[in-house]
XYZ file of C-alpha atoms in Angstrom:
766
model
C -9.686 -50.117 6.354
C -10.666 -51.793 9.630
C -7.567 -53.926 9.399
C -5.397 -50.833 9.059
C -6.954 -49.321 12.169
C -6.499 -52.557 14.117
C -2.834 -52.735 13.182
C -2.403 -49.053 14.113
C -4.094 -49.671 17.457
C -1.844 -52.640 18.168
C 1.253 -50.672 17.206
C 0.274 -47.763 19.455
C -0.210 -50.159 22.368
C 3.241 -51.600 21.749
C 4.665 -48.098 21.489
C 3.142 -46.801 24.703
C 3.888 -50.002 26.605
C 7.562 -49.118 26.220
C 9.252 -46.253 28.063
C 10.784 -44.741 24.911
C 7.522 -43.166 23.677
C 6.861 -41.546 27.049
C 10.466 -40.465 27.414
C 10.493 -38.713 24.023
C 7.210 -36.926 24.724
C 8.526 -35.656 28.062
C 11.835 -34.520 26.514
C 9.950 -32.808 23.672
C 7.674 -31.031 26.156
C 10.593 -29.857 28.295
C 12.555 -28.676 25.243
C 9.618 -26.656 23.915
C 8.778 -25.292 27.370
C 12.322 -24.277 28.261
C 12.823 -22.490 24.933
C 9.408 -20.804 25.009
C 9.774 -19.547 28.565
C 13.379 -18.489 28.065
C 12.475 -16.171 25.180
C 9.308 -14.927 26.897
C 11.236 -14.151 30.069
C 13.871 -12.179 28.145
C 11.175 -10.005 26.538
C 9.276 -9.638 29.815
C 12.419 -8.459 31.610
C 13.016 -5.836 28.925
C 9.412 -4.672 29.229
C 9.641 -4.503 33.024
C 12.712 -2.307 32.565
C 10.722 0.075 30.327
C 11.922 -1.239 26.984
C 9.839 -1.894 23.883
C 10.004 -4.748 21.404
C 10.231 -3.565 17.793
C 9.029 -6.341 15.522
C 6.842 -9.404 15.806
C 7.033 -11.102 19.205
C 5.381 -14.211 17.763
C 8.043 -14.613 15.093
C 10.793 -14.054 17.632
C 9.358 -16.503 20.165
C 8.598 -19.293 17.700
C 10.617 -18.801 14.491
C 13.913 -17.119 15.362
C 17.097 -19.087 15.979
C 16.385 -18.728 19.688
C 12.705 -19.594 19.221
C 10.753 -22.751 19.917
C 10.590 -24.068 16.364
C 14.161 -22.984 15.696
C 15.344 -25.386 18.391
C 12.814 -28.114 17.625
C 13.648 -28.252 13.922
C 17.357 -28.602 14.636
C 16.743 -31.662 16.832
C 13.604 -33.185 15.344
C 15.511 -35.780 13.337
C 16.710 -37.259 16.649
C 13.225 -38.223 17.852
C 11.578 -40.206 15.077
C 14.305 -42.825 14.358
C 14.066 -44.003 17.963
C 10.369 -44.683 17.432
C 10.437 -46.140 13.918
C 13.472 -48.380 14.289
C 11.351 -51.309 15.523
C 8.248 -50.945 13.360
C 9.200 -53.768 10.965
C 12.583 -54.944 12.224
C 10.954 -56.000 15.489
C 8.558 -58.212 13.556
C 11.383 -59.581 11.425
C 13.760 -60.369 14.280
C 11.041 -62.037 16.389
C 9.668 -64.056 13.486
C 6.138 -62.661 13.713
C 6.512 -61.252 10.197
C 6.032 -64.809 8.872
C 2.692 -65.031 10.666
C 1.648 -61.784 9.017
C 2.735 -63.107 5.629
C 0.577 -66.224 6.040
C -2.432 -64.318 7.373
C -5.117 -62.828 5.113
C -3.727 -59.381 5.894
C -2.242 -57.616 2.889
C 1.251 -56.174 2.970
C 0.040 -52.675 2.238
C -2.357 -52.888 5.200
C 0.571 -53.760 7.453
C 2.576 -50.783 6.183
C -0.346 -48.349 6.258
C -1.381 -49.473 9.739
C 2.069 -48.980 11.207
C 2.436 -45.638 9.439
C -0.977 -44.563 10.765
C 0.265 -45.290 14.281
C 3.249 -43.001 13.667
C 0.935 -40.322 12.247
C -1.075 -40.428 15.478
C 2.060 -40.234 17.612
C 3.331 -37.324 15.484
C 0.001 -35.616 16.050
C 0.542 -35.984 19.804
C 3.917 -34.225 19.475
C 2.262 -31.425 17.485
C -0.407 -31.161 20.201
C 2.369 -30.735 22.771
C 3.746 -27.917 20.649
C 0.174 -26.639 20.397
C 0.161 -26.139 24.184
C 2.566 -23.260 23.709
C 0.770 -21.934 20.632
C -2.433 -21.875 22.696
C -0.603 -20.229 25.592
C 0.691 -17.540 23.279
C -2.905 -16.591 22.443
C -3.236 -15.338 26.001
C 0.353 -14.322 26.713
C 1.266 -12.364 23.564
C -0.535 -9.244 22.409
C -2.503 -9.995 19.199
C -0.510 -13.040 18.012
C -0.549 -13.987 14.336
C -2.605 -17.160 14.686
C -2.606 -17.906 10.951
C 1.172 -18.040 10.863
C 1.318 -20.241 13.967
C -1.211 -22.774 12.649
C 0.639 -22.869 9.341
C 3.837 -23.596 11.280
C 2.074 -26.452 13.083
C 1.057 -27.919 9.725
C 4.656 -27.737 8.527
C 5.865 -29.443 11.702
C 3.320 -32.243 11.316
C 4.128 -32.902 7.653
C 7.830 -33.050 8.462
C 7.198 -35.566 11.255
C 5.145 -37.712 8.886
C 7.914 -37.606 6.254
C 10.507 -38.649 8.842
C 8.184 -41.450 9.966
C 7.857 -42.821 6.425
C 11.635 -42.758 6.022
C 12.098 -44.560 9.333
C 9.490 -47.179 8.410
C 11.327 -48.049 5.199
C 14.673 -48.269 6.971
C 13.084 -50.629 9.473
C 12.216 -52.923 6.559
C 15.855 -53.244 5.511
C 17.324 -54.881 8.612
C 16.459 -57.070 11.558
C 18.547 -54.929 13.904
C 16.688 -51.988 15.396
C 19.813 -49.947 16.113
C 20.946 -50.349 12.511
C 17.502 -49.183 11.346
C 17.794 -46.070 13.526
C 21.273 -45.290 12.187
C 20.099 -45.792 8.601
C 17.227 -43.388 9.242
C 19.663 -40.760 10.518
C 21.783 -41.269 7.396
C 18.829 -41.065 5.001
C 17.496 -37.872 6.603
C 20.991 -36.394 6.373
C 21.265 -37.456 2.739
C 17.911 -35.881 1.870
C 19.059 -32.687 3.576
C 22.300 -32.641 1.599
C 21.162 -33.911 -1.809
C 19.925 -30.456 -2.868
C 23.534 -29.248 -3.077
C 24.701 -32.033 -5.420
C 25.268 -31.706 -9.175
C 23.919 -28.169 -9.304
C 25.918 -27.453 -12.451
C 23.888 -30.007 -14.450
C 20.578 -28.421 -15.415
C 18.377 -31.521 -15.549
C 19.890 -33.253 -12.526
C 19.777 -30.181 -10.273
C 16.013 -29.931 -10.676
C 15.594 -33.512 -9.470
C 18.041 -33.254 -6.574
C 16.549 -29.936 -5.513
C 13.088 -31.505 -5.433
C 14.337 -34.424 -3.342
C 16.015 -32.128 -0.816
C 14.097 -31.933 2.451
C 16.200 -29.018 3.688
C 14.165 -25.837 4.005
C 10.932 -27.460 2.830
C 9.060 -26.250 5.881
C 10.488 -22.723 5.638
C 7.496 -21.190 3.874
C 4.948 -22.881 6.116
C 6.760 -21.802 9.262
C 6.413 -18.224 8.054
C 2.742 -18.590 7.184
C 2.886 -19.344 3.445
C 1.388 -22.694 2.438
C 2.256 -23.751 -1.115
C 0.952 -26.749 -3.007
C 4.448 -27.795 -4.078
C 5.634 -28.022 -0.457
C 2.572 -30.005 0.640
C 2.891 -32.280 -2.408
C 6.578 -32.745 -1.633
C 5.842 -34.211 1.795
C 3.049 -36.358 0.376
C 5.433 -37.552 -2.359
C 8.133 -38.435 0.177
C 5.577 -40.412 2.194
C 4.392 -42.127 -1.005
C 7.979 -42.908 -2.032
C 9.084 -44.554 1.185
C 5.806 -46.308 1.893
C 5.846 -47.671 -1.655
C 9.411 -48.868 -1.255
C 8.449 -50.442 2.069
C 5.541 -52.345 0.520
C 7.624 -53.701 -2.333
C 10.495 -54.578 -0.005
C 8.162 -56.664 2.164
C 6.552 -58.221 -0.900
C 9.961 -59.187 -2.184
C 10.471 -61.258 0.973
C 7.304 -63.294 0.455
C 7.142 -63.602 -3.351
C 9.305 -65.388 -5.842
C 9.564 -62.864 -8.649
C 12.299 -62.217 -11.212
C 14.815 -59.541 -10.232
C 13.707 -57.380 -13.141
C 10.143 -57.303 -11.796
C 11.311 -56.331 -8.322
C 13.635 -53.667 -9.739
C 10.854 -52.380 -11.989
C 8.576 -51.877 -8.987
C 11.176 -49.793 -7.193
C 11.904 -47.848 -10.369
C 8.200 -47.125 -10.872
C 7.842 -45.691 -7.363
C 10.960 -43.530 -7.724
C 10.173 -42.286 -11.242
C 6.545 -41.519 -10.429
C 7.675 -39.577 -7.335
C 10.109 -37.510 -9.377
C 7.457 -36.910 -12.065
C 4.989 -35.651 -9.466
C 7.691 -33.417 -8.011
C 8.622 -32.006 -11.419
C 5.093 -31.102 -12.454
C 4.124 -29.804 -9.014
C 7.057 -27.359 -9.139
C 6.074 -25.737 -12.451
C 5.220 -22.101 -11.521
C 1.845 -22.176 -13.255
C 0.930 -25.346 -11.320
C 1.773 -24.024 -7.860
C -1.001 -22.833 -5.564
C -0.402 -20.456 -2.647
C -2.204 -19.599 0.547
C -0.797 -16.848 2.732
C -2.053 -17.538 6.253
C -0.097 -14.703 7.857
C -1.807 -11.566 9.101
C -1.666 -8.774 6.549
C -0.395 -11.199 3.875
C 3.191 -10.637 4.988
C 4.508 -13.411 2.692
C 2.875 -12.017 -0.444
C 3.933 -9.159 -2.702
C 2.382 -5.842 -1.752
C -0.612 -4.611 -3.781
C 1.536 -2.054 -5.634
C 3.966 -4.741 -6.807
C 1.097 -7.021 -7.839
C -0.468 -4.181 -9.826
C 2.756 -3.565 -11.737
C 3.099 -7.283 -12.530
C -0.479 -7.350 -13.817
C 0.414 -4.455 -16.117
C 3.149 -6.606 -17.637
C 0.379 -8.826 -18.982
C 1.042 -12.153 -20.677
C 4.164 -11.111 -22.586
C 7.232 -13.076 -21.429
C 9.853 -11.460 -19.221
C 13.434 -12.585 -19.728
C 15.920 -12.154 -16.886
C 19.534 -12.675 -17.921
C 22.114 -12.605 -15.152
C 25.661 -11.691 -16.209
C 28.119 -13.130 -13.702
C 31.813 -12.245 -13.676
C 34.108 -15.007 -12.418
C 36.416 -12.330 -11.005
C 33.634 -10.234 -9.453
C 32.925 -9.993 -5.734
C 29.346 -11.285 -6.154
C 30.287 -14.433 -8.064
C 28.444 -16.681 -5.601
C 25.098 -15.041 -6.457
C 25.246 -16.395 -10.005
C 27.443 -19.482 -9.751
C 26.034 -22.735 -11.218
C 25.097 -24.087 -7.781
C 23.077 -20.929 -6.970
C 20.433 -21.550 -9.639
C 17.800 -23.002 -7.327
C 18.468 -20.352 -4.676
C 17.773 -17.713 -7.313
C 14.571 -19.519 -8.275
C 13.527 -19.095 -4.663
C 14.405 -15.400 -4.749
C 12.233 -14.927 -7.834
C 9.367 -17.119 -6.586
C 7.342 -14.214 -5.109
C 7.237 -12.766 -8.644
C 6.756 -16.009 -10.621
C 3.796 -16.646 -8.334
C 1.976 -13.845 -10.169
C 3.778 -14.027 -13.527
C 4.542 -17.578 -14.598
C 6.495 -16.803 -17.766
C 9.552 -15.205 -16.162
C 12.508 -16.953 -17.766
C 15.802 -16.996 -15.863
C 19.126 -17.295 -17.669
C 22.738 -16.938 -16.574
C 25.721 -15.934 -18.706
C 29.137 -16.638 -17.199
C 32.128 -14.578 -18.259
C 35.403 -13.234 -16.967
C 36.765 -9.726 -17.224
C 38.675 -7.166 -15.185
C 36.974 -6.364 -11.906
C 36.657 -2.620 -11.315
C 35.879 -3.405 -7.675
C 39.342 -4.941 -7.257
C 41.743 -2.599 -9.071
C 44.718 -4.123 -7.243
C 44.023 -7.581 -8.657
C 47.004 -7.541 -11.022
C 49.302 -6.648 -8.146
C 48.474 -9.954 -6.478
C 48.983 -11.843 -9.728
C 52.113 -10.133 -11.009
C 53.282 -11.343 -14.378
C 49.963 -13.038 -15.227
C 47.518 -12.091 -17.928
C 43.794 -11.759 -17.410
C 43.251 -15.155 -19.046
C 45.752 -16.794 -16.696
C 44.163 -15.192 -13.641
C 40.714 -16.375 -14.736
C 42.069 -19.881 -15.331
C 43.489 -19.956 -11.803
C 40.157 -18.782 -10.363
C 38.221 -21.382 -12.372
C 40.565 -24.211 -11.343
C 40.144 -23.264 -7.681
C 36.370 -23.709 -8.097
C 36.597 -26.895 -10.213
C 35.116 -25.060 -13.180
C 35.897 -25.438 -16.862
C 36.943 -22.367 -18.835
C 34.626 -23.552 -21.610
C 31.720 -22.295 -19.467
C 32.910 -18.678 -19.635
C 32.786 -16.052 -22.339
C 35.997 -14.116 -22.897
C 36.061 -10.298 -22.565
C 36.037 -9.960 -26.353
C 33.045 -12.273 -26.689
C 31.165 -10.409 -23.966
C 31.678 -7.013 -25.573
C 29.962 -8.327 -28.672
C 26.959 -9.191 -26.504
C 26.813 -6.270 -24.058
C 29.042 -3.569 -22.564
C 29.072 -4.032 -18.791
C 31.791 -1.502 -18.027
C 29.223 1.076 -16.787
C 28.011 -1.673 -14.426
C 31.603 -2.176 -13.174
C 31.719 -5.696 -14.681
C 29.920 -7.026 -11.616
C 26.937 -9.330 -11.212
C 23.928 -7.678 -12.798
C 20.586 -8.828 -14.216
C 19.243 -7.514 -17.487
C 15.456 -7.557 -17.785
C 14.023 -7.787 -21.297
C 10.350 -7.216 -22.063
C 8.793 -6.452 -25.449
C 12.141 -5.330 -26.824
C 12.904 -2.988 -23.921
C 15.706 -3.678 -21.469
C 16.794 -2.385 -18.089
C 19.256 -3.434 -15.413
C 18.415 -4.853 -12.011
C 21.409 -4.670 -9.696
C 22.694 -6.232 -6.497
C 24.077 -3.974 -3.791
C 26.953 -3.649 -1.364
C 24.937 -4.092 1.814
C 23.954 -6.954 4.090
C 20.887 -7.821 2.040
C 22.693 -7.743 -1.345
C 19.711 -8.934 -3.390
C 17.302 -6.291 -4.753
C 14.169 -5.929 -2.676
C 10.582 -5.570 -3.756
C 10.976 -1.804 -4.186
C 13.952 -2.120 -6.543
C 12.432 -4.984 -8.554
C 9.153 -3.099 -8.932
C 11.051 0.001 -10.095
C 12.831 -2.078 -12.737
C 9.503 -3.525 -13.907
C 8.092 -0.017 -14.106
C 10.993 1.075 -16.321
C 9.989 -1.636 -18.780
C 6.407 -0.344 -18.818
C 6.950 3.418 -18.913
C 8.434 5.390 -21.755
C 9.477 8.123 -19.340
C 10.594 8.027 -15.725
C 10.533 10.963 -13.287
C 13.676 13.019 -13.841
C 15.591 14.975 -11.214
C 17.869 17.650 -12.718
C 20.823 19.111 -10.780
C 22.011 22.578 -11.733
C 25.675 23.171 -12.600
C 27.820 26.122 -13.626
C 28.133 27.853 -10.235
C 30.381 25.329 -8.447
C 27.406 23.349 -7.167
C 27.750 19.828 -5.790
C 28.548 17.205 -8.449
C 26.486 14.078 -9.058
C 29.414 12.301 -10.734
C 32.076 12.469 -8.019
C 32.659 10.356 -4.918
C 34.107 13.084 -2.705
C 32.612 13.440 0.775
C 30.558 16.509 -0.139
C 29.452 15.378 -3.614
C 26.226 13.634 -4.602
C 27.055 10.469 -6.568
C 25.863 8.113 -3.816
C 22.505 9.873 -3.672
C 21.962 10.055 -7.404
C 23.556 7.402 -9.578
C 25.898 5.111 -7.647
C 24.826 1.742 -9.031
C 26.046 -0.214 -5.999
C 23.967 1.806 -3.498
C 20.435 0.498 -2.992
C 18.877 3.867 -2.141
C 20.389 5.886 -4.971
C 17.754 7.642 -7.045
C 18.756 5.590 -10.087
C 17.966 2.298 -8.340
C 14.731 3.633 -6.860
C 13.192 4.444 -10.244
C 14.366 7.990 -11.024
C 16.420 9.374 -13.875
C 19.029 11.974 -12.953
C 20.770 14.561 -15.110
C 22.604 17.872 -14.951
C 21.868 21.229 -16.540
C 23.719 24.532 -16.854
C 21.561 27.629 -16.416
C 24.004 29.650 -18.466
C 23.753 27.561 -21.632
C 20.533 25.533 -21.357
C 16.865 26.134 -20.743
C 15.082 24.279 -17.961
C 12.805 21.555 -19.409
C 9.171 21.762 -18.426
C 8.672 17.990 -18.118
C 11.093 17.281 -15.280
C 9.926 16.223 -11.825
C 12.177 18.528 -9.836
C 15.140 20.882 -10.105
C 17.941 20.874 -7.510
C 20.087 23.908 -6.694
C 22.699 22.651 -4.222
C 25.202 25.047 -2.644
C 26.166 27.455 -5.443
C 29.409 29.139 -4.469
C 29.255 32.054 -6.929
C 26.348 34.329 -7.744
C 23.929 33.202 -10.422
C 23.922 35.513 -13.434
C 20.912 37.618 -14.276
C 20.067 35.408 -17.269
C 20.298 32.286 -15.147
C 18.184 33.854 -12.394
C 15.513 34.765 -14.923
C 15.331 31.138 -16.105
C 15.114 29.916 -12.520
C 12.454 32.510 -11.700
C 10.423 31.557 -14.756
C 10.578 27.882 -13.775
C 9.238 28.663 -10.281
C 6.535 30.993 -11.593
C 5.329 28.213 -13.913
C 4.847 25.884 -10.956
C 7.997 23.769 -11.191
C 9.100 21.720 -8.181
C 12.407 22.728 -6.640
C 14.920 21.818 -3.935
C 17.298 24.548 -2.728
C 20.125 23.544 -0.391
C 22.113 26.371 1.193
C 25.175 26.524 3.427
C 26.423 28.874 6.168
C 28.345 31.742 4.617
C 26.370 31.521 1.352
C 23.368 33.488 2.557
C 24.114 36.406 0.235
C 23.991 34.135 -2.820
C 20.643 32.464 -2.138
C 18.668 34.865 0.055
C 17.717 37.272 -2.766
C 16.098 34.393 -4.628
C 14.543 32.828 -1.495
C 13.010 36.100 -0.335
C 10.127 35.777 -2.807
C 9.355 32.349 -1.336
C 9.122 33.713 2.197
C 12.227 31.836 3.428
C 15.677 33.116 4.444
C 18.938 31.526 5.490
C 19.718 33.066 8.878
C 23.114 34.582 9.606
C 25.481 32.429 11.614
C 25.930 28.687 12.040
C 24.143 26.125 14.189
C 26.187 24.344 16.852
C 25.269 21.357 18.986
C 26.994 20.196 22.135
C 28.059 16.560 22.202
C 30.689 14.612 24.087
C 31.534 12.558 20.991
C 30.892 14.701 17.907
C 32.201 17.988 16.620
C 29.982 20.972 17.525
C 29.220 21.915 13.928
C 27.551 18.527 13.312
C 23.885 18.868 14.227
C 21.255 16.141 14.303
C 17.782 17.677 13.904
C 14.662 15.552 14.383
C 12.282 14.627 11.578
C 8.795 16.085 11.947
C 5.455 14.410 11.347
C 5.178 16.413 8.112
C 8.159 14.730 6.484
C 6.966 11.366 7.783
C 3.850 11.794 5.655
C 5.994 12.187 2.524
C 7.141 8.570 2.398
C 5.364 5.421 3.653
C 8.596 3.918 4.987
C 8.875 6.870 7.367
C 5.203 6.847 8.247
C 5.516 3.202 9.309
C 8.738 3.738 11.259
C 9.487 5.468 14.531
C 9.990 8.846 12.902
C 9.411 10.714 16.149
C 12.923 9.747 17.250
C 14.608 9.664 13.830
C 17.281 12.216 13.054
C 19.223 13.529 10.094
C 22.864 14.514 10.262
C 23.853 17.985 9.003
C 27.470 19.186 9.151
C 27.772 22.988 9.152
C 24.149 24.019 8.809
C 22.358 27.275 9.337
C 18.824 27.893 10.535
C 15.892 28.969 8.385
C 13.511 31.784 9.090
C 10.208 31.837 7.266
C 6.926 33.686 7.112
C 3.813 31.701 6.303
C 1.871 34.721 5.092
C 2.624 34.697 1.362
C 1.466 32.499 -1.481
C 3.102 29.388 -0.036
C 2.133 27.212 2.885
C 5.351 26.525 4.775
C 5.961 23.626 7.188
C 9.153 22.580 9.002
C 10.654 19.208 8.092
C 13.683 19.151 10.405
C 13.887 20.899 13.769
C 16.726 21.185 16.267
C 16.626 20.287 19.948
C 16.470 23.436 22.084
C 18.342 21.674 24.904
C 21.676 21.278 23.132
C 21.576 23.320 19.935
C 21.757 27.065 19.258
C 22.566 29.515 16.487
C 26.029 31.042 16.837
C 26.319 34.439 15.167
C 30.091 35.046 15.250
C 32.878 32.865 13.891
C 32.966 29.244 14.994
C 36.375 28.122 16.259
C 36.572 24.458 17.286
C 40.310 23.791 17.609
C 41.112 25.837 20.696
C 38.360 25.800 23.318
C 34.922 24.413 24.042
C 32.123 26.187 22.213
C 29.741 27.902 24.622
C 26.468 29.765 24.288
C 27.090 33.565 24.332
C 23.835 35.560 24.148
C 25.773 38.832 24.550
C 27.323 38.145 21.127
C 23.941 37.542 19.498
C 23.693 33.750 19.955
C 20.090 32.508 19.869
C 18.760 29.388 21.580
C 15.441 27.992 20.411
C 14.120 25.199 18.243
C 15.184 26.099 14.709
C 14.005 24.653 11.407
C 16.798 23.431 9.160
C 14.533 22.204 6.353
C 11.075 23.400 5.293
C 8.518 22.499 2.659
C 6.537 25.027 0.612
C 3.338 24.272 -1.262
C 0.807 26.232 -3.303
C -1.816 25.573 -5.951
C -0.803 26.762 -9.415
C -1.698 25.640 -12.950
C -4.137 23.041 -11.586
C -1.486 21.245 -9.543
C 0.312 21.527 -6.241
C 3.723 23.093 -6.559
C 6.260 21.667 -4.125
C 9.473 23.319 -2.981
C 12.006 22.338 -0.302
C 14.579 24.658 1.241
C 17.340 23.458 3.576
C 20.027 25.240 5.563
C 22.586 22.569 4.726
C 23.734 20.836 1.544
C 25.903 18.134 3.122
C 22.959 16.036 4.321
C 22.719 14.755 0.726
C 26.486 14.293 0.454
C 28.271 10.991 -0.002
C 29.783 11.059 3.487
C 26.503 11.646 5.337
C 24.603 8.998 3.402
C 27.123 6.432 4.595
C 27.479 7.659 8.182
C 26.580 4.740 10.446
C 27.755 5.960 13.831
C 24.549 7.950 14.381
C 20.860 7.155 14.451
C 20.766 9.407 11.417
C 18.584 8.218 8.559
C 19.726 10.580 5.839
C 19.116 8.205 2.963
C 15.510 7.607 4.092
C 15.027 11.336 4.593
C 16.411 12.111 1.130
C 14.267 9.425 -0.441
C 11.232 10.948 1.262
C 12.040 14.384 -0.157
C 12.375 13.197 -3.756
C 9.335 10.959 -3.429
C 7.337 14.002 -2.349
C 8.744 16.155 -5.157
C 7.690 13.482 -7.695
C 4.198 13.165 -6.142
C 4.939 9.725 -4.721
C 5.420 8.059 -8.107
C 8.709 6.586 -6.935
C 10.021 4.788 -4.972
C 7.367 2.105 -5.258
C 5.621 1.762 -1.905
C 6.379 -1.735 -0.622
C 5.742 -1.057 3.055
C 3.674 -3.509 5.040
C 1.472 -3.039 8.097
C 3.304 -2.936 11.390
C 3.152 -6.176 13.388
C 0.483 -6.118 16.058
C 2.119 -8.674 18.352
C 4.670 -6.280 19.794
C 4.455 -7.136 23.487
C 4.083 -10.030 25.899
C 1.300 -9.893 28.477
C 3.451 -11.364 31.231
C 5.835 -10.096 33.859
C 9.049 -11.903 34.711
C 7.466 -13.147 37.954
C 4.571 -14.663 36.035
C 7.053 -16.368 33.711
C 8.748 -17.902 36.739
C 5.383 -19.331 37.845
C 4.738 -20.714 34.350
C 8.166 -22.331 34.440
C 6.935 -24.499 37.309
C 3.807 -25.456 35.345
C 5.464 -26.174 31.991
C 8.759 -27.686 33.148
C 7.676 -29.555 36.275
C 3.926 -30.071 36.567
C 3.092 -31.063 32.969
C 6.141 -33.331 32.509
C 5.402 -34.776 35.945
C 1.843 -35.615 34.896
C 3.108 -37.319 31.742
C 5.735 -39.214 33.730
C 3.215 -40.347 36.336
C 0.675 -41.437 33.739
C 3.301 -43.344 31.778
C 4.735 -44.955 34.891
C 1.299 -46.117 36.081
C 0.490 -47.545 32.654
C 3.812 -49.378 32.399
C 3.562 -50.775 35.952
C 0.017 -52.024 35.387
C 1.100 -53.561 32.095
C 4.017 -55.319 33.776
C 1.761 -56.722 36.517
C -0.631 -58.113 33.936
């Protein structure tokens, strides 16, 4: 061991008696400092201007693409080869390697000593990075120190892996420049190898293990896993072992088969360690982030525990002609393993399968127009050829229909979960995220565990809004559109329709919805509705301007009335009948996602709404959920004409200006439970058009989800919210950042430069 330390000490002297080591440290310091201060200054300027940072400042400063580690990781491979290129090649080219061979020093001591020197130098680079981590403790409000120290560990392990690679490359040639170039190539190869041969099951597991790309990703975010740590240790073992046997080969006369066997042993043992360390049941996890941000929420963990030890089979059906083909293509297997890793961490026997097929794509009805004269088989063959795929990999439409009917799922990428004989679908969505989140996955798991899900029933028979149509004013997006993440179906609810005229209202439903009836409800139907309310059933009633006469007789017993007239709101961009009332603190308490967001400024969009009047003196406790802004909204009593002149407030014609409620909640205790009712002065806020309106700050889909969560007593959606980040501000002004720029970019590099220059000059004089 003493010999190893002596060799490391000698190597460090050689390293620091050359300008390259000092130069790289200074460049590394300036790069980290410039990036750190640039991001901090941007946030400080926003704060000085009165702005607020929504999110984690620490993550943004260190982990974003603009952050310190984002820049360092992109350029880190440039540093180490310049240091390692002479570790062995310098000894070989100068002839001193022969003296080492004839000395009593063992080859492994030479290799370990030189690698130890690089470990110490890598530690110095991490300490330079640590200057800014330490600074952030005083310059960022409540930084997530666990995440930052985990990121430092990831940085150090990556530097050590690069050093081992560079050491081996230095053994292969006497030319230092060639060794540096070979190190660049090997690092690039290890970054790329994870994308090779992904369509071969056995090979892709090995190449994915060897890939260094993304290996530090978890640690940078605060999640330390045993397989990632073992990976870096295995890479160090691999290249140090190859280095030892390469040097031994130069001083021993052994048969080629012996030399080859040594290399094979090192490689095979590395791959074996990687294989076993990646088995889900063998992986250990430590979440160093504050609030366990990189771990499933307690609700999700509870549901997984309820699944017990029974296996869970996940079969992905992937259509070659579907728009989400890439999510289930052969080369996406390991990416999908990563997507499922948060769940396999707690349930090891989740088995992933993929079935490839081709069939008509209902998302591309014009497909045949672009391939005129071709059959479906010919189109699929052309697609497969363009992707270098064999048609033998795909099931035909006829073969697929014998397995499963995916027409209701639009023949798109979908996962079928199977557990104890029960099955359910887990879908991907047409949004930026695409993949189902923790809420949707937990809901699917819950479907496998529960015999009955909360059911929302929509009344029909009086020209109410339809849950099966995609018109602007209908409700398919809200209820059962499979491609929409926030539809009730994907959030864990069952939806159905019911006619009051021909059916009785079930007693076991979660809530009943009466949305904009356009004709009067018959006496028999009203009696059924009245009986349901009297028995304590939960209800949502959505009215519209001009329909007051239809709903007010029923609402009178609840203490709520739709007021005469229509609400108008002045806006330079939007039509006056589109109002945007604010969400109240009451509705924010309905749904954790709202409680954790900035609900005080959130709005809903309501086209053609009327105000609600209510009296909180009856059996129900009534609270407003949406309220208008008195500054730009009023209730217009006469006809609204928007195509001729600007709409103005006319009190002489009965117009009223005040803060109106457009949605209210009603509660009372009955039959040993809390009855919950919601009344709104608009039915379009649940419509397809408003749920997909992105030109406003309107959050209709979150508001709707909150309402149905409250009506089902919070059973669904599964709460997957996490604590808000605490590091939401920097404790610096832009002027203070300018002062720090002098310290970090001039003083500290200057000190390093002066110290290095003095050392080199004294060395030269000696």
